[in-house]
C-alpha cells in the first residue's frame, strides 16, 4: 500500500501532502519486492518528517521498462518538438504556481532557507525548463555536400533513448531541472533517482508531471539507496545514457558500471576544490563579498564552493580583515527564519564529515581566524570557519569538504598564483579578482577549470555551459551543449542517381 505523508510547515497551520511511493507510469506504487523505506529528516531539528518507499533493483527494471515503452510509443520520435515544448512550458508554469510550497518542502528536507529555495533554486529551475522548452522544436542537423550530381548526405540529431539520472542532495529541485529539461527537449525518457537524503521534492514534482499532461512513462522517479538504485541504473542493459551529479568516487563507479554493461553514454558532474585568486589591483570589498558568497552560499554545500583563496602578499592582511568582517555578517540558522542566510548541513554524516576537517585543520597547524566552534544546540549547524597559515599538504587544502570551511594562502607573483590554483586533481571552477584587463585574460586562460569567474563567483546562467576538467567530470550541463549529451547523431547517405556497375 502506498501512503501520503502530511508534513507540517513550522509557524503555520499548513501541511504539505507528499505521495511517498515510487512514481512509475504516472502512478505512485509500492515496491514490487521490498518493504524497505527511506526515512527523511529535517536537518534543522534532527527529526524524521516522512518515510518513502525505497526502490529495489527490480523496481528499477519496472521503471526502465515503462520509460522504454513510452520512448517507443508516446515520446521519442513519436511527438513533435512543439508538443514537447508545450508540455515543458506547462510544467514550468505549475512549478511557478507552487513555488512557495515546493520551497517549504525543500527547506524541511534539505535545510536551506525558504527564500533561497524559492527565489534562487526554484526560480532558476523554472527558467531552465523554459529555456529548454525553447530548444525543443529547434533540434536540427546538417545537409552535407557529397556529389552535387548524384549524392547527398544529411545528419539527424536523435534522442538517445532511456536516460538514468542520479541527482544530489545539495540542490534537489535545481538539479532535477538541469537533468530533466534537456532530456525532455530532445525526446528522451527518464528514470530519476533522487538522493536518498532529499527525495521529497522529486516526488512532489512528479505529481506536477501528471498534472502537466506528460504521457505515462516519460518521467519516472525511484527513490532508493545509491548502492541499489544508482548501481542498477548504471549497469542496466536497457538504459542508453546515465547522467550523474555527485562525488568523484561514485562517478568512477558509475563510469565503470556503464563500461562493463552496454557502454552507455555517460556525463558526470563531480567534485571540486575550487580556487579564487585575489590580485593586488582588485576591489577588496567586492572580492571579499564574492569570496563570502563562494564559501557561505548553501552553507558551503556546493561542488564549486570557492574553498581555497590565495591573496597577493601586498594586500593579504587588509583582505583578511575585510573578509572576516564580511563573513561575520552571515547568519546560519533555521531555514524558516527570514533572517537566515544559510541553513544547517543536510545530515548527521555530513555534519560529522565537516567537523572532521575542521579538527584536522587545527591539528595540522592551520590558524582559525573565524568560527571553528561547535554549537550546543539541536540541528546540524556549522558556522563559517576560516583558516589561514595553510600549506598545500593539509587535508583542508587538498580535499573537498562540502561545508562552510575556507582556507586562505598567499602568493607573490602571478605565476605562483596560477601554480597554486592549479595544484589540485579537480577542475570544476575557479575565480580571479583583478582590475587589470590584460591580467584577467591571461589568468583566465591558464586556470585549469571548466568554469572561470572574473570579478564575481559562482554565478551560472542556463544558456552558458557548465562542467569540469580533470577529476571534476566529463560532459556539460546547461546551454545548447547539454543537448548533445542526450542526442545521438545519425548520418544518412542518399544516392540520387549513381548506377553501380558490378563487378567493379
Coordinates of C-alpha atoms in Angstrom, one line a residue:
X1 CA 0.0 0.0 0.0
X2 CA 1.2 3.5 -0.9
X3 CA 0.7 6.3 1.6
X4 CA 0.7 10.0 1.5
X5 CA 2.7 11.9 4.1
X6 CA 1.3 15.0 5.7
X7 CA 4.2 17.2 6.7
X8 CA 3.5 20.2 9.0
X9 CA 5.1 23.5 8.0
X10 CA 6.6 25.3 11.0
X11 CA 5.0 28.5 12.3
X12 CA 1.8 27.9 10.3
X13 CA -1.3 25.9 10.3
X14 CA -0.3 24.4 7.0
X15 CA 0.6 20.8 6.0
X16 CA 2.3 19.7 2.8
X17 CA 0.9 16.5 1.2
X18 CA 3.5 14.3 -0.5
X19 CA 3.0 10.9 -2.2
X20 CA 5.6 8.5 -0.8
X21 CA 5.5 5.7 -3.3
X22 CA 7.6 5.1 -6.4
X23 CA 6.5 7.1 -9.4
X24 CA 6.2 4.8 -12.4
X25 CA 4.0 5.2 -15.4
X26 CA 2.4 8.3 -13.9
X27 CA 1.3 6.4 -10.8
X28 CA 2.6 6.2 -7.2
X29 CA 3.1 2.5 -6.5
X30 CA 4.7 0.2 -3.9
X31 CA 7.9 -1.7 -4.5
X32 CA 7.4 -5.0 -6.4
X33 CA 9.6 -6.9 -3.9
X34 CA 10.7 -4.8 -1.0
X35 CA 9.2 -3.4 2.2
X36 CA 12.1 -1.1 2.9
X37 CA 11.6 2.6 3.5
X38 CA 13.9 5.6 3.5
X39 CA 13.5 8.0 6.4
X40 CA 13.6 11.7 5.6
X41 CA 14.9 14.1 8.2
X42 CA 14.6 17.8 8.9
X43 CA 18.3 18.7 9.4
X44 CA 17.4 21.8 11.5
X45 CA 15.6 19.6 14.1
X46 CA 17.1 16.2 13.5
X47 CA 13.6 14.8 13.4
X48 CA 12.0 12.3 10.9
X49 CA 9.4 14.1 8.9
X50 CA 8.4 11.3 6.4
X51 CA 9.2 7.9 5.2
X52 CA 9.2 7.0 1.5
X53 CA 9.3 3.7 -0.4
X54 CA 12.9 2.5 -1.0
X55 CA 13.1 1.2 -4.6
X56 CA 14.9 -2.1 -5.3
X57 CA 16.8 -3.2 -8.4
X58 CA 13.6 -4.9 -9.6
X59 CA 11.8 -1.6 -9.3
X60 CA 14.4 0.0 -11.5
X61 CA 13.7 -2.7 -14.1
X62 CA 10.0 -1.8 -14.0
X63 CA 10.7 1.9 -14.3
X64 CA 13.1 1.3 -17.2
X65 CA 10.6 -0.8 -19.0
X66 CA 8.0 1.9 -18.6
X67 CA 10.4 4.5 -19.9
X68 CA 11.3 2.3 -22.9
X69 CA 7.6 1.7 -23.8
X70 CA 7.0 5.5 -23.7
X71 CA 10.0 6.2 -25.8
X72 CA 8.7 3.7 -28.4
X73 CA 5.1 4.9 -28.4
X74 CA 4.2 8.3 -27.0
X75 CA 7.5 10.2 -26.7
X76 CA 10.9 9.9 -28.5
X77 CA 10.3 10.3 -32.3
X78 CA 6.5 10.0 -31.9
X79 CA 5.9 13.5 -30.7
X80 CA 6.7 16.8 -32.3
X81 CA 9.1 19.4 -30.8
X82 CA 6.1 21.8 -30.5
X83 CA 4.3 19.3 -28.3
X84 CA 7.4 18.7 -26.1
X85 CA 7.8 22.4 -25.8
X86 CA 4.2 22.9 -24.7
X87 CA 4.4 20.3 -22.0
X88 CA 7.8 21.5 -20.7
X89 CA 6.4 25.1 -20.5
X90 CA 3.3 23.8 -18.7
X91 CA 5.5 22.0 -16.2
X92 CA 7.4 25.2 -15.6
X93 CA 4.1 27.1 -15.1
X94 CA 3.0 24.6 -12.5
X95 CA 6.3 24.8 -10.6
X96 CA 6.0 28.6 -10.6
X97 CA 2.4 28.3 -9.3
X98 CA 3.6 26.0 -6.4
X99 CA 6.9 27.7 -5.8
X100 CA 6.2 28.6 -2.2
X101 CA 5.1 25.1 -1.2
X102 CA 8.0 23.5 -3.0
X103 CA 10.4 25.9 -1.3
X104 CA 8.9 25.0 2.1
X105 CA 9.2 21.3 1.4
X106 CA 12.8 21.8 0.2
X107 CA 13.6 23.6 3.4
X108 CA 12.0 20.9 5.5
X109 CA 14.1 18.1 3.9
X110 CA 17.3 19.9 2.9
X111 CA 17.5 22.8 5.4
X112 CA 18.3 25.7 3.1
X113 CA 16.4 29.0 3.7
X114 CA 12.9 29.2 2.2
X115 CA 13.7 32.4 0.4
X116 CA 16.8 30.9 -1.2
X117 CA 15.0 27.8 -2.3
X118 CA 12.1 29.8 -3.8
X119 CA 13.8 32.8 -5.3
X120 CA 17.1 31.2 -6.5
X121 CA 16.8 27.4 -6.8
X122 CA 13.2 27.2 -8.0
X123 CA 13.4 30.5 -9.9
X124 CA 16.4 29.2 -11.8
X125 CA 14.7 25.8 -12.3
X126 CA 11.6 27.4 -13.9
X127 CA 13.9 29.4 -16.2
X128 CA 15.9 26.3 -17.1
X129 CA 12.7 24.4 -18.1
X130 CA 11.6 27.4 -20.2
X131 CA 15.0 27.7 -21.8
X132 CA 15.0 24.1 -23.0
X133 CA 11.3 24.3 -24.0
X134 CA 12.5 26.9 -26.5
X135 CA 15.0 24.4 -27.9
X136 CA 12.6 21.5 -28.3
X137 CA 11.5 22.5 -31.8
X138 CA 15.0 23.6 -32.9
X139 CA 16.9 20.3 -32.9
X140 CA 18.5 20.4 -36.4
X141 CA 21.2 18.5 -38.3
X142 CA 23.2 19.4 -41.4
X143 CA 22.9 18.8 -45.1
X144 CA 26.4 17.9 -46.4
X145 CA 27.6 18.2 -49.9
X146 CA 29.0 14.9 -51.2
X147 CA 28.3 15.0 -55.0
X148 CA 26.0 17.6 -56.3
X149 CA 25.0 15.5 -59.3
X150 CA 24.2 12.1 -57.8
X151 CA 24.5 12.0 -54.0
X152 CA 23.8 13.9 -50.8
X153 CA 24.1 13.3 -47.1
X154 CA 22.4 14.7 -44.0
X155 CA 22.5 14.2 -40.3
X156 CA 19.8 13.7 -37.7
X157 CA 20.2 14.5 -34.0
X158 CA 18.0 11.8 -32.5
X159 CA 17.1 11.3 -28.8
X160 CA 19.4 8.8 -27.3
X161 CA 16.7 6.9 -25.6
X162 CA 16.1 5.9 -21.9
X163 CA 18.2 8.0 -19.5
X164 CA 19.0 7.2 -16.0
X165 CA 19.5 10.4 -14.0
X166 CA 21.0 10.5 -10.5
X167 CA 20.9 13.8 -8.7
X168 CA 22.4 15.0 -5.4
X169 CA 21.0 16.4 -2.2
X170 CA 22.5 19.9 -2.2
X171 CA 20.2 21.4 -4.9
X172 CA 17.4 18.8 -5.2
X173 CA 15.0 20.8 -7.3
X174 CA 17.6 22.7 -9.3
X175 CA 19.5 19.5 -10.2
X176 CA 16.2 17.8 -11.2
X177 CA 15.5 20.6 -13.6
X178 CA 19.1 20.7 -15.0
X179 CA 18.8 16.9 -15.8
X180 CA 15.2 16.7 -16.9
X181 CA 14.9 19.8 -19.1
X182 CA 17.4 19.0 -21.9
X183 CA 16.5 15.3 -21.9
X184 CA 12.8 16.1 -22.4
X185 CA 13.5 18.8 -25.0
X186 CA 15.2 16.3 -27.4
X187 CA 12.7 13.5 -26.7
X188 CA 14.4 11.2 -24.2
X189 CA 12.5 9.4 -21.4
X190 CA 13.8 9.3 -17.9
X191 CA 14.3 7.2 -14.8
X192 CA 15.2 9.6 -12.0
X193 CA 16.9 8.6 -8.8
X194 CA 16.9 11.4 -6.3
X195 CA 19.3 11.4 -3.3
X196 CA 18.1 9.2 -0.5
X197 CA 18.6 12.2 1.8
X198 CA 16.3 14.5 -0.1
X199 CA 13.7 12.6 -2.1
X200 CA 10.6 14.6 -1.2
X201 CA 10.7 17.4 -3.7
X202 CA 11.4 15.0 -6.6
X203 CA 8.2 13.1 -5.6
X204 CA 6.2 16.4 -5.4
X205 CA 7.5 17.4 -8.8
X206 CA 6.3 14.0 -10.1
X207 CA 2.7 15.0 -9.1
X208 CA 3.1 18.0 -11.4
X209 CA 4.4 15.9 -14.2
X210 CA 1.0 14.2 -14.3
X211 CA -0.9 17.5 -14.0
X212 CA 1.1 18.9 -16.9
X213 CA -0.1 16.1 -19.1
X214 CA 3.1 14.1 -19.9
X215 CA 2.3 10.6 -21.1
X216 CA 2.9 7.8 -18.7
X217 CA 6.5 6.5 -18.5
X218 CA 8.2 9.7 -19.8
X219 CA 9.4 10.6 -16.3
X220 CA 9.7 8.0 -13.6
X221 CA 11.0 8.6 -10.1
X222 CA 12.5 5.9 -8.0
X223 CA 13.9 6.9 -4.6
X224 CA 16.4 4.3 -3.4
X225 CA 19.8 3.9 -1.8
X226 CA 22.7 4.8 -4.1
X227 CA 24.2 1.4 -4.0
X228 CA 20.9 -0.1 -5.0
X229 CA 19.0 2.2 -7.5
X230 CA 22.1 4.1 -8.7
X231 CA 24.0 0.9 -9.2
X232 CA 21.1 -0.8 -11.0
X233 CA 20.7 2.2 -13.4
X234 CA 24.4 2.4 -14.1
X235 CA 24.6 -1.3 -15.0
X236 CA 21.2 -1.6 -16.8
X237 CA 21.4 -3.0 -20.3
X238 CA 18.3 -1.1 -21.4
X239 CA 19.5 2.3 -20.2
X240 CA 21.1 4.3 -23.0
X241 CA 22.5 7.2 -21.0
X242 CA 23.5 7.9 -17.4
X243 CA 23.8 11.4 -16.0
X244 CA 25.2 11.9 -12.5
X245 CA 26.0 14.7 -10.2
X246 CA 27.9 13.8 -7.0
X247 CA 31.2 12.7 -5.7
X248 CA 34.2 11.7 -7.8
X249 CA 34.4 8.3 -6.0
X250 CA 30.8 7.5 -7.0
X251 CA 31.4 8.9 -10.5
X252 CA 34.2 6.4 -11.1
X253 CA 31.9 3.5 -10.0
X254 CA 29.2 4.7 -12.4
X255 CA 31.6 5.0 -15.3
X256 CA 32.9 1.5 -14.6
X257 CA 29.4 0.0 -14.5
X258 CA 28.4 1.8 -17.7
X259 CA 31.5 0.4 -19.4
X260 CA 31.1 -3.1 -18.2
X261 CA 27.4 -3.3 -19.1
X262 CA 26.4 -1.8 -22.5
X263 CA 28.9 1.1 -22.9
X264 CA 26.1 3.6 -22.3
X265 CA 26.8 7.3 -22.7
X266 CA 27.9 8.9 -19.5
X267 CA 28.0 12.5 -18.3
X268 CA 29.4 13.2 -14.8
X269 CA 29.5 16.5 -12.8
X270 CA 31.7 15.6 -9.9
X271 CA 33.6 17.2 -7.0
X272 CA 35.8 20.3 -6.8
X273 CA 38.3 22.1 -4.7
X274 CA 37.9 25.5 -6.5
X275 CA 40.4 28.3 -6.0
X276 CA 39.9 32.1 -6.0
X277 CA 42.8 34.5 -6.7
X278 CA 42.8 38.0 -5.2
X279 CA 45.3 40.2 -7.0
X280 CA 46.6 43.5 -5.6
X281 CA 44.6 45.6 -8.0
X282 CA 41.3 44.0 -7.0
X283 CA 38.4 45.9 -5.4
X284 CA 38.9 44.2 -2.0
X285 CA 35.5 44.9 -0.7
X286 CA 33.9 43.3 -3.7
X287 CA 36.4 40.5 -3.7
X288 CA 35.6 39.8 -0.1
X289 CA 31.8 39.8 -0.9
X290 CA 32.2 37.3 -3.7
X291 CA 34.6 35.2 -1.6
X292 CA 32.0 35.1 1.2
X293 CA 29.3 34.0 -1.3
X294 CA 31.6 31.4 -2.7
X295 CA 32.0 29.6 0.6
X296 CA 28.9 30.5 2.6
X297 CA 26.2 30.2 0.0
X298 CA 24.2 26.9 0.6
X299 CA 26.4 26.6 3.7
X300 CA 29.3 25.6 1.5
X301 CA 27.5 22.5 0.2
X302 CA 28.3 23.3 -3.4
X303 CA 30.6 21.5 -5.9
X304 CA 32.0 24.8 -7.0
X305 CA 32.4 26.2 -3.5
X306 CA 35.4 28.6 -3.5
X307 CA 37.1 26.7 -0.7
X308 CA 40.7 27.8 -1.5
X309 CA 41.6 31.5 -1.7
X310 CA 45.1 32.9 -2.5
X311 CA 45.8 36.5 -1.9
X312 CA 48.7 38.6 -3.2
X313 CA 51.2 39.5 -0.4
X314 CA 50.8 43.3 -0.8
X315 CA 47.1 43.2 0.1
X316 CA 46.9 40.0 2.2
X317 CA 46.5 41.5 5.7
X318 CA 43.9 44.1 4.6
X319 CA 41.9 41.5 2.6
X320 CA 41.8 39.1 5.7
X321 CA 40.4 41.9 7.8
X322 CA 37.7 42.8 5.2
X323 CA 36.8 39.2 4.6
X324 CA 36.4 38.3 8.2
X325 CA 34.1 41.2 8.9
X326 CA 32.1 40.4 5.7
X327 CA 31.7 36.7 6.6
X328 CA 30.7 37.6 10.2
X329 CA 27.5 39.0 8.8
X330 CA 26.4 35.6 7.6
X331 CA 23.5 34.2 9.6
X332 CA 23.4 30.4 9.8
X333 CA 20.0 29.2 11.2
X334 CA 16.7 27.6 10.7
X335 CA 15.6 28.0 7.1
X336 CA 12.1 29.2 8.2
X337 CA 13.7 32.2 9.9
X338 CA 13.6 35.2 7.5
X339 CA 16.9 36.5 8.8
X340 CA 18.7 33.3 7.9
X341 CA 21.3 33.4 5.1
X342 CA 22.3 29.7 5.3
X343 CA 20.7 26.6 6.8
X344 CA 22.1 23.5 8.5
X345 CA 24.2 20.9 6.8
X346 CA 22.0 18.2 5.3
X347 CA 22.7 15.3 7.6
X348 CA 24.5 13.9 10.6
X349 CA 27.0 12.2 8.3
X350 CA 27.8 15.5 6.6
X351 CA 28.0 17.3 9.9
X352 CA 30.5 14.8 11.2
X353 CA 32.5 15.0 8.0
X354 CA 32.8 18.7 8.1
X355 CA 33.8 18.8 11.7
X356 CA 36.4 16.1 11.0
X357 CA 38.0 18.5 8.5
X358 CA 37.8 21.5 10.9
X359 CA 39.5 19.4 13.6
X360 CA 42.1 18.2 11.1
X361 CA 42.9 21.8 10.1
X362 CA 43.5 22.7 13.7
X363 CA 45.6 19.6 14.3
X364 CA 47.8 20.2 11.2
X365 CA 48.6 23.7 12.4
X366 CA 46.3 26.0 10.4
X367 CA 45.2 29.1 12.2
X368 CA 41.5 29.7 12.8
X369 CA 40.6 33.3 12.3
X370 CA 36.8 32.9 12.3
X371 CA 34.5 30.1 13.5
X372 CA 35.7 26.6 14.4
X373 CA 33.5 26.4 17.5
X374 CA 30.6 23.9 17.9
X375 CA 27.1 25.0 18.9
X376 CA 25.4 23.4 21.8
X377 CA 22.0 23.2 20.0
X378 CA 20.0 20.7 18.0
X379 CA 20.4 20.7 14.3
X380 CA 23.4 20.2 12.0
X381 CA 24.6 23.8 12.1
X382 CA 28.2 24.7 11.3
X383 CA 29.2 28.4 11.3
X384 CA 31.6 29.7 8.6
X385 CA 35.1 28.8 9.5
X386 CA 38.2 30.5 8.0
X387 CA 41.8 29.1 8.2
X388 CA 45.0 30.9 7.5
X389 CA 48.7 29.8 7.7
X390 CA 48.0 26.9 5.4
X391 CA 50.2 24.7 3.2
X392 CA 49.4 22.6 0.2
X393 CA 49.7 19.3 2.0
X394 CA 46.9 20.0 4.6
X395 CA 43.7 18.0 4.2
X396 CA 41.6 21.1 4.3
X397 CA 43.6 22.4 1.3
X398 CA 43.6 19.2 -0.7
X399 CA 40.3 17.5 -0.1
X400 CA 36.7 18.6 -0.9
X401 CA 34.9 19.4 2.4
X402 CA 31.4 20.4 1.3
X403 CA 30.8 22.8 4.1
X404 CA 31.5 26.4 5.0
X405 CA 35.2 26.0 5.6
X406 CA 37.7 28.3 3.8
X407 CA 41.5 28.0 3.5
X408 CA 43.4 31.2 2.7
X409 CA 47.0 31.3 1.4
X410 CA 49.2 33.9 -0.2
X411 CA 51.3 34.5 -3.3
X412 CA 53.9 36.9 -4.6
X413 CA 53.6 36.7 -8.4
X414 CA 51.0 35.9 -11.0
X415 CA 52.9 32.7 -12.0
X416 CA 52.9 31.5 -8.4
X417 CA 49.2 32.2 -8.1
X418 CA 48.4 30.1 -11.2
X419 CA 50.5 27.3 -9.9
X420 CA 48.8 27.3 -6.5
X421 CA 45.3 27.4 -8.1
X422 CA 46.0 24.5 -10.5
X423 CA 47.6 22.3 -7.8
X424 CA 44.6 20.1 -7.4
X425 CA 43.2 16.9 -9.0
X426 CA 39.9 18.8 -9.6
X427 CA 39.0 21.3 -12.2
X428 CA 35.4 22.4 -11.8
X429 CA 35.5 26.1 -11.1
X430 CA 38.0 28.9 -10.4
X431 CA 37.8 32.7 -9.8
X432 CA 40.0 35.7 -10.1
X433 CA 39.7 39.3 -8.9
X434 CA 41.7 42.0 -10.7
X435 CA 41.0 45.3 -12.4
X436 CA 43.8 44.7 -14.9
X437 CA 42.0 43.5 -18.0
X438 CA 45.2 42.0 -19.6
X439 CA 45.8 40.0 -16.4
X440 CA 42.2 38.8 -16.4
X441 CA 42.6 37.5 -19.9
X442 CA 46.0 35.9 -19.2
X443 CA 45.0 34.2 -16.0
X444 CA 41.5 33.0 -17.0
X445 CA 43.2 31.3 -20.0
X446 CA 45.7 29.5 -17.7
X447 CA 43.4 28.3 -15.0
X448 CA 42.6 24.6 -15.3
X449 CA 38.8 24.7 -14.7
X450 CA 35.6 24.2 -16.7
X451 CA 34.2 27.5 -15.5
X452 CA 36.2 30.6 -14.6
X453 CA 34.6 33.6 -13.0
X454 CA 36.3 37.1 -13.3
X455 CA 35.4 39.6 -10.6
X456 CA 32.5 37.5 -9.5
X457 CA 31.9 34.0 -8.3
X458 CA 29.5 31.1 -8.5
X459 CA 27.0 32.8 -10.9
X460 CA 25.6 30.5 -13.5
X461 CA 23.2 31.1 -16.5
X462 CA 21.0 28.5 -18.1
X463 CA 22.3 29.4 -21.6
X464 CA 26.0 29.0 -20.6
X465 CA 27.6 25.5 -20.4
X466 CA 28.8 24.1 -17.1
X467 CA 31.1 21.2 -16.3
X468 CA 34.5 20.1 -15.2
X469 CA 38.0 19.2 -16.2
X470 CA 40.4 16.7 -14.7
X471 CA 38.6 14.6 -12.0
X472 CA 35.6 17.0 -11.8
X473 CA 33.8 15.2 -14.5
X474 CA 33.0 14.8 -18.2
X475 CA 30.3 16.3 -20.4
X476 CA 28.5 19.6 -20.0
X477 CA 25.2 20.8 -18.5
X478 CA 23.2 23.9 -19.4
X479 CA 23.3 25.8 -22.7
X480 CA 23.0 24.2 -26.1
X481 CA 25.9 22.0 -25.2
X482 CA 23.7 19.9 -22.8
X483 CA 21.5 18.9 -25.7
X484 CA 24.5 17.0 -27.2
X485 CA 24.6 14.8 -24.0
X486 CA 21.1 13.4 -24.8
X487 CA 21.3 13.0 -28.6
X488 CA 22.9 10.6 -31.0
X489 CA 24.0 11.8 -34.4
X490 CA 22.9 9.7 -37.4
X491 CA 24.4 10.2 -40.8
X492 CA 22.3 9.4 -43.8
X493 CA 24.0 8.9 -47.2
X494 CA 21.5 9.2 -50.1
X495 CA 22.3 8.0 -53.6
X496 CA 20.1 10.0 -56.0
X497 CA 21.4 8.9 -59.4
X498 CA 24.6 6.9 -59.5
X499 CA 24.3 3.4 -61.1
X500 CA 26.7 0.8 -59.8
X501 CA 28.3 -1.4 -62.3
X502 CA 29.1 -4.9 -60.9
X503 CA 31.6 -6.5 -60.8
X504 CA 33.8 -3.5 -60.1

